[in-house]
PDB file of C-alpha atoms in Angstrom:
ATOM      1  CA  GLN T  13       0.000   0.000   0.000  1.00 38.00           C
ATOM      2  CA  MET T  14       1.205   3.481  -0.789  1.00 37.00           C
ATOM      3  CA  PHE T  15      -0.052   6.790   0.443  1.00 38.00           C
ATOM      4  CA  GLY T  16       0.871  10.388  -0.224  1.00 38.00           C
ATOM      5  CA  SER T  17       1.519  13.252   2.123  1.00 39.00           C
ATOM      6  CA  GLN T  18       0.312  16.809   1.814  1.00 41.00           C
ATOM      7  CA  LYS T  19       2.737  19.688   1.832  1.00 39.00           C
ATOM      8  CA  SER T  20       1.170  21.291   4.857  1.00 36.00           C
ATOM      9  CA  THR T  21       0.725  19.495   8.155  1.00 35.00           C
ATOM     10  CA  SER T  22      -1.541  22.174   9.627  1.00 36.00           C
ATOM     11  CA  PHE T  23      -5.159  22.838   8.796  1.00 37.00           C
ATOM     12  CA  GLY T  24      -5.425  25.992  10.874  1.00 39.00           C
ATOM     13  CA  SER T  25      -5.072  27.288  14.390  1.00 41.00           C
ATOM     14  CA  GLY T  26      -7.339  24.555  15.750  1.00 51.00           C
ATOM     15  CA  GLY T  27      -5.060  21.808  14.475  1.00 73.00           C
ATOM     16  CA  ARG T  28      -5.477  19.109  11.872  1.00 78.00           C
ATOM     17  CA  PHE T  29      -8.669  17.769  13.451  1.00 85.00           C
ATOM     18  CA  ASP T  30     -10.399  21.123  13.839  1.00 84.00           C
ATOM     19  CA  GLY T  31     -13.908  20.494  12.524  1.00 85.00           C
ATOM     20  CA  ALA T  32     -13.115  16.813  11.921  1.00 90.00           C
ATOM     21  CA  PRO T  33     -13.909  14.874  15.138  1.00 94.00           C
ATOM     22  CA  VAL T  34     -14.847  11.665  13.313  1.00 95.00           C
ATOM     23  CA  THR T  35     -11.434  11.433  11.658  1.00 95.00           C
ATOM     24  CA  LYS T  36      -9.790  11.794  15.070  1.00 94.00           C
ATOM     25  CA  TRP T  37     -11.985   9.076  16.565  1.00 95.00           C
ATOM     26  CA  LEU T  38     -11.358   6.729  13.643  1.00 95.00           C
ATOM     27  CA  LEU T  39      -7.651   6.931  14.441  1.00 96.00           C
ATOM     28  CA  ILE T  40      -8.217   6.440  18.164  1.00 95.00           C
ATOM     29  CA  LEU T  41     -10.584   3.485  17.747  1.00 94.00           C
ATOM     30  CA  ASN T  42      -8.465   1.659  15.187  1.00 93.00           C
ATOM     31  CA  ILE T  43      -5.314   1.977  17.277  1.00 93.00           C
ATOM     32  CA  ALA T  44      -7.071   1.086  20.533  1.00 91.00           C
ATOM     33  CA  ILE T  45      -8.795  -1.971  19.051  1.00 87.00           C
ATOM     34  CA  PHE T  46      -5.526  -3.179  17.557  1.00 85.00           C
ATOM     35  CA  PHE T  47      -3.783  -3.068  20.931  1.00 83.00           C
ATOM     36  CA  ILE T  48      -6.715  -4.795  22.616  1.00 80.00           C
ATOM     37  CA  ASP T  49      -6.515  -7.550  20.018  1.00 76.00           C
ATOM     38  CA  VAL T  50      -2.776  -7.887  20.484  1.00 74.00           C
ATOM     39  CA  VAL T  51      -3.228  -8.301  24.225  1.00 71.00           C
ATOM     40  CA  GLY T  52      -5.992 -10.841  23.694  1.00 64.00           C
ATOM     41  CA  ALA T  53      -4.006 -12.872  21.170  1.00 59.00           C
ATOM     42  CA  GLY T  54      -0.746 -12.864  23.164  1.00 51.00           C
ATOM     43  CA  THR T  55       2.598 -11.124  23.049  1.00 45.00           C
ATOM     44  CA  GLU T  56       3.792 -13.246  20.117  1.00 49.00           C
ATOM     45  CA  SER T  57       1.256 -11.379  17.974  1.00 46.00           C
ATOM     46  CA  TRP T  58       3.209  -8.120  17.824  1.00 46.00           C
ATOM     47  CA  GLY T  59       4.928  -9.093  14.597  1.00 46.00           C
ATOM     48  CA  ARG T  60       2.009 -10.484  12.684  1.00 48.00           C
ATOM     49  CA  ILE T  61      -1.422 -11.417  13.961  1.00 44.00           C
ATOM     50  CA  THR T  62      -4.797 -12.597  12.812  1.00 48.00           C
ATOM     51  CA  PRO T  63      -6.912 -10.254  14.921  1.00 45.00           C
ATOM     52  CA  HIS T  64      -9.989 -11.900  16.361  1.00 47.00           C
ATOM     53  CA  ALA T  65      -9.690 -11.681  20.136  1.00 47.00           C
ATOM     54  CA  LEU T  66     -12.516  -9.158  20.451  1.00 48.00           C
ATOM     55  CA  PHE T  67     -15.111 -11.214  18.602  1.00 45.00           C
ATOM     56  CA  SER T  68     -14.108 -14.828  19.401  1.00 41.00           C
ATOM     57  CA  TYR T  69     -15.114 -16.107  15.978  1.00 40.00           C
ATOM     58  CA  GLY T  70     -11.647 -17.191  14.928  1.00 36.00           C
ATOM     59  CA  GLU T  71      -9.827 -16.613  11.684  1.00 38.00           C
ATOM     60  CA  HIS T  72     -12.727 -17.597   9.414  1.00 38.00           C
ATOM     61  CA  TYR T  73     -14.855 -14.781  10.797  1.00 43.00           C
ATOM     62  CA  TYR T  74     -13.439 -12.667   7.994  1.00 49.00           C
ATOM     63  CA  ASN T  75     -13.394 -15.317   5.289  1.00 51.00           C
ATOM     64  CA  ALA T  76     -15.005 -14.326   1.988  1.00 47.00           C
ATOM     65  CA  GLY T  77     -17.637 -17.054   2.222  1.00 50.00           C
ATOM     66  CA  VAL T  78     -18.554 -16.010   5.739  1.00 54.00           C
ATOM     67  CA  PHE T  79     -19.053 -12.451   4.524  1.00 58.00           C
ATOM     68  CA  LEU T  80     -21.698 -13.691   2.109  1.00 59.00           C
ATOM     69  CA  ASP T  81     -23.312 -15.742   4.886  1.00 62.00           C
ATOM     70  CA  THR T  82     -23.826 -12.554   6.886  1.00 61.00           C
ATOM     71  CA  LEU T  83     -26.486 -11.457   4.417  1.00 61.00           C
ATOM     72  CA  SER T  84     -28.621 -14.528   5.091  1.00 61.00           C
ATOM     73  CA  SER T  85     -27.936 -14.713   8.840  1.00 65.00           C
ATOM     74  CA  PHE T  86     -28.352 -10.939   9.390  1.00 67.00           C
ATOM     75  CA  GLN T  87     -25.042 -10.727  11.292  1.00 68.00           C
ATOM     76  CA  LEU T  88     -24.420  -7.431   9.574  1.00 73.00           C
ATOM     77  CA  TRP T  89     -22.034  -6.150  12.235  1.00 75.00           C
ATOM     78  CA  ARG T  90     -19.377  -8.280  10.539  1.00 76.00           C
ATOM     79  CA  LEU T  91     -19.430  -5.861   7.603  1.00 81.00           C
ATOM     80  CA  ILE T  92     -18.493  -3.057  10.009  1.00 85.00           C
ATOM     81  CA  GLY T  93     -16.309  -4.884  12.533  1.00 83.00           C
ATOM     82  CA  PHE T  94     -13.621  -5.965  10.075  1.00 83.00           C
ATOM     83  CA  GLN T  95     -12.924  -2.317   9.228  1.00 89.00           C
ATOM     84  CA  PHE T  96     -11.436  -1.706  12.686  1.00 88.00           C
ATOM     85  CA  LEU T  97      -9.049  -4.690  12.789  1.00 84.00           C
ATOM     86  CA  HIS T  98      -5.565  -4.948  11.288  1.00 84.00           C
ATOM     87  CA  ALA T  99      -3.210  -7.807  10.533  1.00 80.00           C
ATOM     88  CA  ASP T 100      -0.031  -6.318  11.987  1.00 81.00           C
ATOM     89  CA  VAL T 101       1.655  -3.090  13.016  1.00 86.00           C
ATOM     90  CA  GLY T 102       2.698  -2.168   9.476  1.00 86.00           C
ATOM     91  CA  HIS T 103      -0.832  -2.692   8.174  1.00 86.00           C
ATOM     92  CA  LEU T 104      -2.232  -0.483  10.925  1.00 90.00           C
ATOM     93  CA  LEU T 105       0.307   2.320  10.446  1.00 92.00           C
ATOM     94  CA  CYS T 106      -0.185   2.443   6.688  1.00 91.00           C
ATOM     95  CA  ASN T 107      -3.961   2.813   6.940  1.00 93.00           C
ATOM     96  CA  MET T 108      -3.793   5.278   9.820  1.00 94.00           C
ATOM     97  CA  LEU T 109      -1.349   7.430   7.869  1.00 92.00           C
ATOM     98  CA  GLY T 110      -3.825   7.644   5.000  1.00 92.00           C
ATOM     99  CA  ILE T 111      -6.732   8.562   7.289  1.00 94.00           C
ATOM    100  CA  PHE T 112      -4.540  11.085   9.128  1.00 93.00           C
ATOM    101  CA  MET T 113      -3.453  12.793   5.908  1.00 88.00           C
ATOM    102  CA  PHE T 114      -6.736  12.899   3.994  1.00 91.00           C
ATOM    103  CA  GLY T 115      -9.686  12.211   6.292  1.00 92.00           C
ATOM    104  CA  ALA T 116     -10.056  15.620   7.940  1.00 92.00           C
ATOM    105  CA  LEU T 117     -10.367  17.604   4.713  1.00 91.00           C
ATOM    106  CA  VAL T 118     -13.048  15.287   3.319  1.00 93.00           C
ATOM    107  CA  GLU T 119     -14.945  15.336   6.629  1.00 94.00           C
ATOM    108  CA  ARG T 120     -15.028  19.148   6.657  1.00 91.00           C
ATOM    109  CA  VAL T 121     -16.570  19.193   3.194  1.00 90.00           C
ATOM    110  CA  LEU T 122     -19.132  16.431   3.731  1.00 91.00           C
ATOM    111  CA  GLY T 123     -19.927  17.186   7.364  1.00 91.00           C
ATOM    112  CA  SER T 124     -19.243  14.729  10.181  1.00 92.00           C
ATOM    113  CA  LEU T 125     -22.475  12.710   9.972  1.00 93.00           C
ATOM    114  CA  ARG T 126     -22.355  12.307   6.222  1.00 93.00           C
ATOM    115  CA  PHE T 127     -18.640  11.500   6.391  1.00 95.00           C
ATOM    116  CA  THR T 128     -19.255   8.734   8.948  1.00 95.00           C
ATOM    117  CA  ILE T 129     -21.931   7.114   6.792  1.00 95.00           C
ATOM    118  CA  TYR T 130     -19.804   7.547   3.672  1.00 96.00           C
ATOM    119  CA  TYR T 131     -16.695   6.000   5.225  1.00 96.00           C
ATOM    120  CA  LEU T 132     -18.512   2.960   6.651  1.00 95.00           C
ATOM    121  CA  LEU T 133     -20.449   2.309   3.436  1.00 95.00           C
ATOM    122  CA  CYS T 134     -17.199   2.359   1.457  1.00 96.00           C
ATOM    123  CA  GLY T 135     -15.845  -0.250   3.864  1.00 93.00           C
ATOM    124  CA  VAL T 136     -18.940  -2.404   3.355  1.00 91.00           C
ATOM    125  CA  GLY T 137     -18.491  -2.054  -0.399  1.00 92.00           C
ATOM    126  CA  GLY T 138     -14.938  -3.329  -0.067  1.00 91.00           C
ATOM    127  CA  ALA T 139     -16.073  -6.393   1.887  1.00 86.00           C
ATOM    128  CA  LEU T 140     -18.775  -7.262  -0.629  1.00 87.00           C
ATOM    129  CA  SER T 141     -16.410  -6.797  -3.573  1.00 88.00           C
ATOM    130  CA  PHE T 142     -13.891  -9.139  -1.958  1.00 86.00           C
ATOM    131  CA  ALA T 143     -16.603 -11.699  -1.161  1.00 82.00           C
ATOM    132  CA  LEU T 144     -18.135 -11.556  -4.640  1.00 84.00           C
ATOM    133  CA  LEU T 145     -14.867 -12.142  -6.501  1.00 85.00           C
ATOM    134  CA  ALA T 146     -13.965 -14.979  -4.132  1.00 80.00           C
ATOM    135  CA  SER T 147     -17.387 -16.591  -4.473  1.00 77.00           C
ATOM    136  CA  ILE T 148     -17.108 -16.808  -8.273  1.00 79.00           C
ATOM    137  CA  GLY T 149     -13.650 -18.340  -8.001  1.00 78.00           C
ATOM    138  CA  TRP T 150     -11.638 -15.383  -9.292  1.00 84.00           C
ATOM    139  CA  LEU T 151      -9.825 -14.993  -5.966  1.00 78.00           C
ATOM    140  CA  ASP T 152      -8.903 -17.552  -3.339  1.00 75.00           C
ATOM    141  CA  PRO T 153     -11.061 -17.112  -0.217  1.00 69.00           C
ATOM    142  CA  GLY T 154      -9.052 -15.593   2.588  1.00 70.00           C
ATOM    143  CA  VAL T 155      -9.164 -13.255   5.546  1.00 72.00           C
ATOM    144  CA  LEU T 156     -10.082  -9.607   5.041  1.00 78.00           C
ATOM    145  CA  VAL T 157      -9.369  -7.000   7.715  1.00 82.00           C
ATOM    146  CA  GLY T 158      -8.427  -3.343   7.710  1.00 86.00           C
ATOM    147  CA  ALA T 159      -9.580   0.224   7.162  1.00 92.00           C
ATOM    148  CA  SER T 160      -8.271   0.509   3.625  1.00 91.00           C
ATOM    149  CA  ALA T 161     -11.623   0.040   1.833  1.00 93.00           C
ATOM    150  CA  GLY T 162     -13.011   3.062   3.684  1.00 94.00           C
ATOM    151  CA  LEU T 163      -9.731   4.893   3.129  1.00 95.00           C
ATOM    152  CA  PHE T 164      -9.919   4.356  -0.632  1.00 95.00           C
ATOM    153  CA  GLY T 165     -13.389   5.862  -0.511  1.00 95.00           C
ATOM    154  CA  VAL T 166     -11.855   8.903   1.195  1.00 95.00           C
ATOM    155  CA  LEU T 167      -9.227   9.141  -1.543  1.00 94.00           C
ATOM    156  CA  VAL T 168     -11.901   9.047  -4.249  1.00 95.00           C
ATOM    157  CA  ALA T 169     -13.838  11.783  -2.447  1.00 94.00           C
ATOM    158  CA  LEU T 170     -10.744  13.962  -2.353  1.00 92.00           C
ATOM    159  CA  ILE T 171     -10.082  13.323  -6.051  1.00 93.00           C
ATOM    160  CA  ILE T 172     -13.576  14.645  -6.811  1.00 92.00           C
ATOM    161  CA  ILE T 173     -13.461  17.521  -4.296  1.00 90.00           C
ATOM    162  CA  ALA T 174      -9.957  18.795  -5.098  1.00 87.00           C
ATOM    163  CA  PRO T 175      -8.355  16.925  -8.010  1.00 88.00           C
ATOM    164  CA  ASN T 176      -5.532  19.458  -8.344  1.00 88.00           C
ATOM    165  CA  ILE T 177      -4.357  19.390  -4.726  1.00 86.00           C
ATOM    166  CA  MET T 178      -0.695  18.331  -4.682  1.00 85.00           C
ATOM    167  CA  VAL T 179       0.569  15.303  -2.757  1.00 80.00           C
ATOM    168  CA  ARG T 180       3.979  13.691  -2.496  1.00 77.00           C
ATOM    169  CA  PRO T 181       3.635   9.891  -2.674  1.00 69.00           C
ATOM    170  CA  MET T 182       6.196   7.807  -0.873  1.00 68.00           C
ATOM    171  CA  LEU T 183       9.248   6.828  -2.928  1.00 65.00           C
ATOM    172  CA  MET T 184       8.465   9.489  -5.563  1.00 68.00           C
ATOM    173  CA  PRO T 185      10.788  12.500  -5.866  1.00 74.00           C
ATOM    174  CA  ASP T 186       8.235  15.085  -7.004  1.00 79.00           C
ATOM    175  CA  PRO T 187       4.696  15.966  -5.915  1.00 83.00           C
ATOM    176  CA  ILE T 188       1.805  15.049  -8.198  1.00 86.00           C
ATOM    177  CA  SER T 189      -1.855  16.010  -8.313  1.00 88.00           C
ATOM    178  CA  MET T 190      -4.379  14.137  -6.210  1.00 87.00           C
ATOM    179  CA  LYS T 191      -6.126  13.000  -9.394  1.00 89.00           C
ATOM    180  CA  ALA T 192      -2.932  11.532 -10.851  1.00 89.00           C
ATOM    181  CA  PHE T 193      -2.052   9.858  -7.552  1.00 88.00           C
ATOM    182  CA  GLY T 194      -5.507   8.310  -7.323  1.00 87.00           C
ATOM    183  CA  MET T 195      -5.433   7.040 -10.893  1.00 89.00           C
ATOM    184  CA  ILE T 196      -2.083   5.364 -10.242  1.00 89.00           C
ATOM    185  CA  ILE T 197      -3.088   3.472  -7.103  1.00 88.00           C
ATOM    186  CA  LEU T 198      -6.491   2.516  -8.519  1.00 90.00           C
ATOM    187  CA  GLY T 199      -4.851   1.330 -11.729  1.00 91.00           C
ATOM    188  CA  VAL T 200      -2.399  -0.807  -9.767  1.00 90.00           C
ATOM    189  CA  GLY T 201      -5.317  -2.273  -7.830  1.00 90.00           C
ATOM    190  CA  VAL T 202      -7.287  -3.211 -10.947  1.00 91.00           C
ATOM    191  CA  LEU T 203      -4.203  -4.723 -12.597  1.00 92.00           C
ATOM    192  CA  THR T 204      -3.418  -6.756  -9.471  1.00 90.00           C
ATOM    193  CA  ILE T 205      -6.954  -8.160  -9.420  1.00 89.00           C
ATOM    194  CA  LEU T 206      -6.918  -9.044 -13.117  1.00 89.00           C
ATOM    195  CA  MET T 207      -3.550 -10.809 -12.773  1.00 88.00           C
ATOM    196  CA  VAL T 208      -4.466 -12.297  -9.367  1.00 84.00           C
ATOM    197  CA  GLY T 209      -1.243 -10.878  -8.023  1.00 83.00           C
ATOM    198  CA  PRO T 210      -0.030 -10.458  -4.453  1.00 84.00           C
ATOM    199  CA  ASN T 211      -2.745  -9.129  -2.117  1.00 82.00           C
ATOM    200  CA  ALA T 212      -5.366  -9.410  -4.868  1.00 84.00           C
ATOM    201  CA  GLY T 213      -8.033  -9.894  -2.195  1.00 82.00           C
ATOM    202  CA  GLY T 214      -7.005  -6.705  -0.458  1.00 85.00           C
ATOM    203  CA  GLU T 215      -7.010  -4.825  -3.761  1.00 88.00           C
ATOM    204  CA  ALA T 216     -10.526  -6.145  -4.424  1.00 89.00           C
ATOM    205  CA  GLY T 217     -11.543  -4.502  -1.155  1.00 89.00           C
ATOM    206  CA  HIS T 218      -9.808  -1.274  -2.169  1.00 92.00           C
ATOM    207  CA  ILE T 219     -11.544  -1.106  -5.548  1.00 93.00           C
ATOM    208  CA  GLY T 220     -14.908  -1.957  -4.005  1.00 93.00           C
ATOM    209  CA  GLY T 221     -14.529   0.860  -1.485  1.00 94.00           C
ATOM    210  CA  ALA T 222     -13.438   3.272  -4.204  1.00 95.00           C
ATOM    211  CA  LEU T 223     -16.401   2.330  -6.425  1.00 96.00           C
ATOM    212  CA  VAL T 224     -18.938   2.876  -3.640  1.00 95.00           C
ATOM    213  CA  GLY T 225     -17.248   6.189  -2.834  1.00 95.00           C
ATOM    214  CA  PHE T 226     -17.489   7.308  -6.458  1.00 95.00           C
ATOM    215  CA  LEU T 227     -21.197   6.416  -6.666  1.00 95.00           C
ATOM    216  CA  LEU T 228     -21.988   8.244  -3.418  1.00 94.00           C
ATOM    217  CA  MET T 229     -20.044  11.357  -4.403  1.00 93.00           C
ATOM    218  CA  LYS T 230     -21.798  11.459  -7.763  1.00 91.00           C
ATOM    219  CA  ASN T 231     -25.194  10.936  -6.116  1.00 90.00           C
ATOM    220  CA  PRO T 232     -25.087  13.200  -3.030  1.00 87.00           C
ATOM    221  CA  LYS T 233     -28.831  12.903  -2.449  1.00 89.00           C
ATOM    222  CA  VAL T 234     -28.248   9.316  -1.304  1.00 90.00           C
ATOM    223  CA  LEU T 235     -25.987  10.496   1.501  1.00 88.00           C
ATOM    224  CA  SER T 236     -28.422  13.262   2.360  1.00 86.00           C
ATOM    225  CA  PHE T 237     -31.263  10.756   2.606  1.00 88.00           C
ATOM    226  CA  LEU T 238     -29.268   8.342   4.774  1.00 87.00           C
ATOM    227  CA  SER T 239     -27.963  11.036   7.089  1.00 82.00           C
ATOM    228  CA  GLY T 240     -31.486  12.434   7.448  1.00 80.00           C
ATOM    229  CA  ALA T 241     -32.515   9.191   9.139  1.00 75.00           C
ATOM    230  CA  PHE T 242     -30.234  10.073  12.069  1.00 72.00           C
ATOM    231  CA  LEU T 243     -31.513  13.624  12.528  1.00 69.00           C
ATOM    232  CA  PRO T 244     -34.314  14.537  14.964  1.00 66.00           C
ATOM    233  CA  LYS T 245     -37.664  14.949  13.295  1.00 62.00           C
ATOM    234  CA  PRO T 246     -39.372  18.352  13.481  1.00 58.00           C
ATOM    235  CA  SER T 247     -41.868  18.628  16.345  1.00 55.00           C
ATOM    236  CA  ARG T 248     -45.449  17.920  15.332  1.00 59.00           C
ATOM    237  CA  GLN T 249     -46.682  20.446  17.857  1.00 56.00           C
ATOM    238  CA  LYS T 250     -45.145  23.323  16.016  1.00 57.00           C
ATOM    239  CA  PRO T 251     -46.351  24.415  12.599  1.00 52.00           C
ATOM    240  CA  VAL T 252     -43.742  23.941   9.938  1.00 54.00           C
ATOM    241  CA  ARG T 253     -43.936  26.093   6.848  1.00 60.00           C
ATOM    242  CA  GLY T 254     -41.877  25.392   3.824  1.00 57.00           C
ATOM    243  CA  TYR T 255     -39.727  22.933   5.740  1.00 53.00           C
ATOM    244  CA  VAL T 256     -36.481  22.246   3.927  1.00 52.00           C
ATOM    245  CA  PRO T 257     -34.314  19.308   5.096  1.00 52.00           C
ATOM    246  CA  LYS T 258     -31.270  20.602   6.915  1.00 53.00           C
ATOM    247  CA  ILE T 259     -28.948  18.192   5.219  1.00 49.00           C
ATOM    248  CA  ARG T 260     -28.406  19.230   1.641  1.00 49.00           C
ATOM    249  CA  PRO T 261     -26.058  17.793  -0.954  1.00 47.00           C
ATOM    250  CA  ARG T 262     -22.641  19.341  -0.569  1.00 46.00           C
ATOM    251  CA  THR T 263     -21.145  17.573  -3.552  1.00 43.00           C
ATOM    252  CA  THR T 264     -22.986  19.722  -6.080  1.00 42.00           C
ATOM    253  CA  VAL T 265     -21.792  22.566  -8.263  1.00 38.00           C
ATOM    254  CA  ARG T 266     -20.209  24.525  -5.414  1.00 43.00           C
ATOM    255  CA  MET T 267     -18.095  21.565  -4.402  1.00 46.00           C
ATOM    256  CA  ASN T 268     -16.751  21.150  -7.928  1.00 45.00           C
ATOM    257  CA  SER T 269     -16.311  24.840  -8.666  1.00 55.00           C
ATOM    258  CA  SER T 270     -12.903  26.284  -9.416  1.00 69.00           C
ATOM    259  CA  GLU T 271     -13.255  28.694  -6.484  1.00 72.00           C
ATOM    260  CA  VAL T 272     -13.678  25.894  -3.919  1.00 69.00           C
ATOM    261  CA  ASP T 273     -10.876  23.952  -5.574  1.00 69.00           C
ATOM    262  CA  ARG T 274      -8.612  26.991  -5.324  1.00 74.00           C
ATOM    263  CA  ILE T 275      -9.424  27.448  -1.630  1.00 74.00           C
ATOM    264  CA  LEU T 276      -8.743  23.794  -0.841  1.00 73.00           C
ATOM    265  CA  ASP T 277      -5.419  24.011  -2.662  1.00 68.00           C
ATOM    266  CA  LYS T 278      -4.561  27.072  -0.581  1.00 71.00           C
ATOM    267  CA  VAL T 279      -5.478  25.245   2.644  1.00 65.00           C
ATOM    268  CA  SER T 280      -3.200  22.359   1.698  1.00 60.00           C
ATOM    269  CA  GLU T 281      -0.361  24.709   0.750  1.00 63.00           C
ATOM    270  CA  HIS T 282      -0.474  27.221   3.603  1.00 62.00           C
ATOM    271  CA  GLY T 283      -3.084  26.120   6.188  1.00 59.00           C
ATOM    272  CA  LEU T 284      -6.426  27.673   7.194  1.00 60.00           C
ATOM    273  CA  HIS T 285      -4.725  30.684   8.762  1.00 61.00           C
ATOM    274  CA  SER T 286      -3.775  31.901   5.268  1.00 68.00           C
ATOM    275  CA  LEU T 287      -7.396  32.274   4.122  1.00 70.00           C
ATOM    276  CA  THR T 288      -9.149  35.620   3.851  1.00 78.00           C
ATOM    277  CA  ASP T 289     -12.443  36.204   5.659  1.00 73.00           C
ATOM    278  CA  ALA T 290     -14.340  35.681   2.398  1.00 76.00           C
ATOM    279  CA  GLU T 291     -12.516  32.402   1.722  1.00 74.00           C
ATOM    280  CA  ARG T 292     -13.190  31.186   5.266  1.00 70.00           C
ATOM    281  CA  ALA T 293     -16.882  31.976   4.799  1.00 72.00           C
ATOM    282  CA  THR T 294     -16.970  29.988   1.557  1.00 73.00           C
ATOM    283  CA  LEU T 295     -15.290  26.992   3.173  1.00 67.00           C
ATOM    284  CA  LYS T 296     -17.567  27.238   6.185  1.00 65.00           C
ATOM    285  CA  ASN T 297     -20.653  27.197   3.963  1.00 68.00           C
ATOM    286  CA  ILE T 298     -19.718  23.803   2.500  1.00 62.00           C
ATOM    287  CA  SER T 299     -18.170  22.192   5.569  1.00 56.00           C
ATOM    288  CA  GLU T 300     -20.085  23.253   8.678  1.00 51.00           C
ATOM    289  CA  LYS T 301     -22.656  20.866  10.096  1.00 43.00           C
ATOM    290  CA  ASP T 302     -26.228  22.056   9.984  1.00 40.00           C
TER     291      ASP T 302
END
């Protein structure tokens, strides 16, 4: 796996996680659950583990066939639980680096509730993609764990939100655009699946997460509808005139406009403190929670 790094490590005076509490908690939960699993599996697991101590289902809990069985047995928590477990320290660090670098910016644009739903659905898409390809015999059934399916959804969102933002991928001497970086890693994933190369199952999860992310970003009303289910309903005792749902698509024209793209590039380059009052207002309009 290969992730880029942004030029700026600060997103403003409030820090990287200012306005992005879900991204912070994703990091905390993934790291905490990993250490709990290591303790449960024994000290020999520090190098490489099959994490399952929390759920007591054993290694096959994350097998491709078992994933398909969840649909008939309604054990749907399996489609969420695997996203917070990692095979070893390197696997954990790689995924957490990606979430750390890119998650906060996407969360500010989508809003925390929509971002949470988006991230988890991308993870579910990765699990189902892995299970489907294994069930038809294209891939060997195996164990799937990790946050990378959701992370690839985050990368796709950032490609759509700010395709020209510059990142410096590891082992590459010069920075490249987010769009170019995304096309490279997605292309490698597709090629690995077609050739059934190393970690083809993991790449199937990556591509599945990226595909779900693309569909959700191109159809923002779906996210608005899903997030609306978690919002309090208006009181029936009070008359409501011309009620407009608070959650509105944020991935519409404003999100794709050159002005928003320019502001996001400026944030990446110099941090939020470099924005003018007008630019801050524009960013606030697309990122603040209603």
